[in-house]
């Protein structure tokens, strides 16, 4: 159950920073008016890739999540 909760949080965060929704990106855009939205999405891309690799690792080896609990 803990593993599922962590996966849900990770996938929701990925959804909040990726297009077409990208709600967190629009929050950053509203804070800094002078930066273009495409530039913000370019800055977010490394984090999307990192979260994708973490998600893949958690799906392949679920014991990573429970390591600190045990």
Coordinates of N, CA and C in Angstrom, one line a residue:
X1 N 0.8 -1.2 0.0 CA 0.0 0.0 0.0 C 0.9 1.3 0.0
X2 N 2.0 1.2 0.7 CA 2.9 2.4 0.7 C 3.5 2.5 -0.7
X3 N 3.8 1.4 -1.3 CA 4.4 1.5 -2.7 C 3.4 2.1 -3.6
X4 N 2.2 1.8 -3.6 CA 1.2 2.3 -4.4 C 1.0 3.8 -4.2
X5 N 1.0 4.2 -2.9 CA 0.9 5.7 -2.6 C 2.0 6.5 -3.1
X6 N 3.2 6.0 -3.1 CA 4.4 6.7 -3.6 C 4.3 6.8 -5.1
X7 N 3.8 5.7 -5.7 CA 3.7 5.7 -7.2 C 2.6 6.8 -7.6
X8 N 1.5 6.8 -6.9 CA 0.5 7.8 -7.2 C 1.0 9.2 -7.1
X9 N 1.7 9.5 -6.0 CA 2.2 10.9 -5.8 C 3.2 11.2 -6.9
X10 N 4.0 10.3 -7.3 CA 5.0 10.5 -8.4 C 4.3 10.8 -9.7
X11 N 3.3 10.0 -10.0 CA 2.6 10.1 -11.3 C 1.8 11.4 -11.3
X12 N 1.2 11.8 -10.2 CA 0.4 13.0 -10.2 C 1.4 14.2 -10.4
X13 N 2.5 14.2 -9.8 CA 3.5 15.3 -10.0 C 4.0 15.4 -11.4
X14 N 4.2 14.2 -12.0 CA 4.6 14.2 -13.4 C 3.5 14.8 -14.3
X15 N 2.2 14.6 -13.9 CA 1.1 15.1 -14.6 C 1.0 16.6 -14.4
X16 N 1.4 17.1 -13.3 CA 1.3 18.5 -13.0 C 2.4 19.4 -13.7
X17 N 3.4 18.7 -14.2 CA 4.5 19.5 -14.9 C 4.6 19.2 -16.4
X18 N 3.8 18.3 -16.9 CA 3.9 17.9 -18.3 C 2.7 18.5 -19.1
X19 N 2.9 18.8 -20.3 CA 1.8 19.3 -21.2 C 0.8 18.1 -21.4
X20 N -0.4 18.3 -21.7 CA -1.1 19.6 -21.9 C -1.6 20.3 -20.7
X21 N -1.6 19.6 -19.5 CA -2.1 20.3 -18.3 C -1.0 21.3 -17.8
X22 N 0.1 20.7 -17.2 CA 1.2 21.5 -16.8 C 0.8 22.7 -15.8
X23 N 0.0 22.4 -14.8 CA -0.5 23.4 -13.9 C 0.7 24.1 -13.2
X24 N 1.7 23.3 -12.7 CA 2.8 23.9 -12.0 C 3.6 24.9 -12.9
X25 N 3.7 24.5 -14.2 CA 4.4 25.4 -15.2 C 3.7 26.7 -15.3
X26 N 2.3 26.7 -15.4 CA 1.6 27.9 -15.5 C 1.7 28.7 -14.2
X27 N 1.8 28.1 -13.1 CA 2.1 28.9 -11.8 C 3.4 29.6 -11.9
X28 N 4.4 28.9 -12.4 CA 5.7 29.6 -12.5 C 5.6 30.7 -13.6
X29 N 4.9 30.5 -14.6 CA 4.7 31.5 -15.6 C 4.0 32.8 -15.1
X30 N 3.0 32.5 -14.2 CA 2.3 33.7 -13.6 C 3.2 34.4 -12.6
X31 N 4.2 33.8 -12.0 CA 5.1 34.4 -11.1 C 6.1 35.2 -11.8
X32 N 6.7 34.7 -12.9 CA 7.7 35.4 -13.7 C 7.1 35.7 -15.0
X33 N 6.6 36.8 -15.2 CA 5.9 37.2 -16.5 C 6.8 37.3 -17.7
X34 N 8.1 37.6 -17.5 CA 9.0 37.9 -18.6 C 9.6 36.6 -19.3
X35 N 9.3 35.4 -18.7 CA 9.9 34.2 -19.3 C 8.8 33.5 -20.1
X36 N 9.2 33.1 -21.3 CA 8.2 32.4 -22.2 C 7.9 31.0 -21.7
X37 N 6.7 30.5 -22.0 CA 6.2 29.2 -21.5 C 7.1 28.1 -22.1
X38 N 7.5 28.2 -23.3 CA 8.3 27.2 -23.9 C 9.7 27.1 -23.2
X39 N 10.2 28.2 -22.7 CA 11.5 28.2 -22.0 C 11.3 27.5 -20.6
X40 N 10.1 27.6 -20.0 CA 9.9 26.9 -18.7 C 9.7 25.4 -19.0
X41 N 9.1 25.0 -20.0 CA 9.0 23.6 -20.4 C 10.3 23.0 -20.7
X42 N 11.2 23.8 -21.3 CA 12.6 23.3 -21.6 C 13.3 23.1 -20.2
X43 N 13.1 24.0 -19.3 CA 13.7 23.8 -18.0 C 13.2 22.7 -17.2
X44 N 12.0 22.3 -17.4 CA 11.3 21.2 -16.7 C 11.7 19.8 -17.2
X45 N 12.1 19.8 -18.5 CA 12.4 18.5 -19.2 C 13.4 17.6 -18.4
X46 N 14.5 18.1 -17.9 CA 15.4 17.2 -17.1 C 14.7 16.5 -15.9
X47 N 13.8 17.3 -15.3 CA 13.1 16.7 -14.1 C 12.1 15.7 -14.5
X48 N 11.4 15.9 -15.7 CA 10.5 14.9 -16.2 C 11.2 13.6 -16.5
X49 N 12.4 13.7 -17.1 CA 13.2 12.5 -17.4 C 13.6 11.8 -16.2
X50 N 14.1 12.6 -15.2 CA 14.5 12.0 -13.9 C 13.4 11.3 -13.2
X51 N 12.2 11.9 -13.2 CA 11.0 11.3 -12.6 C 10.6 10.0 -13.3
X52 N 10.7 10.0 -14.7 CA 10.4 8.9 -15.5 C 11.3 7.7 -15.1
X53 N 12.6 8.0 -14.9 CA 13.6 6.9 -14.6 C 13.3 6.4 -13.2
X54 N 12.9 7.3 -12.3 CA 12.6 6.9 -10.9 C 11.4 6.0 -10.9
X55 N 10.4 6.4 -11.7 CA 9.1 5.6 -11.8 C 9.4 4.2 -12.4
X56 N 10.2 4.2 -13.4 CA 10.6 2.9 -14.0 C 11.3 2.0 -12.9
X57 N 12.2 2.6 -12.2 CA 13.0 1.8 -11.2 C 12.0 1.3 -10.1
X58 N 11.1 2.1 -9.7 CA 10.1 1.7 -8.7 C 9.2 0.6 -9.2
X59 N 8.9 0.6 -10.4 CA 8.0 -0.4 -11.0 C 8.8 -1.7 -11.2
X60 N 10.1 -1.6 -11.5 CA 10.9 -2.8 -11.7 C 11.3 -3.5 -10.4
X61 N 11.7 -2.6 -9.4 CA 12.2 -3.1 -8.1 C 11.3 -2.4 -7.0
X62 N 10.2 -2.9 -6.7 CA 9.3 -2.3 -5.7 C 9.9 -2.2 -4.3
X63 N 10.9 -3.0 -4.0 CA 11.5 -3.0 -2.6 C 12.3 -1.7 -2.4
X64 N 12.6 -0.9 -3.4 CA 13.3 0.3 -3.2 C 12.4 1.2 -2.3
X65 N 11.1 1.2 -2.4 CA 10.2 2.0 -1.6 C 10.2 1.6 -0.2
X66 N 10.3 0.3 0.1 CA 10.1 -0.2 1.4 C 11.5 -0.4 2.1
X67 N 12.6 0.1 1.5 CA 13.9 -0.1 2.1 C 14.1 0.6 3.4
X68 N 13.6 1.8 3.6 CA 13.8 2.5 4.9 C 12.8 2.0 6.0
X69 N 11.7 1.4 5.6 CA 10.7 0.9 6.5 C 11.2 -0.4 7.2
X70 N 11.9 -1.2 6.4 CA 12.4 -2.5 6.9 C 13.6 -2.2 7.7

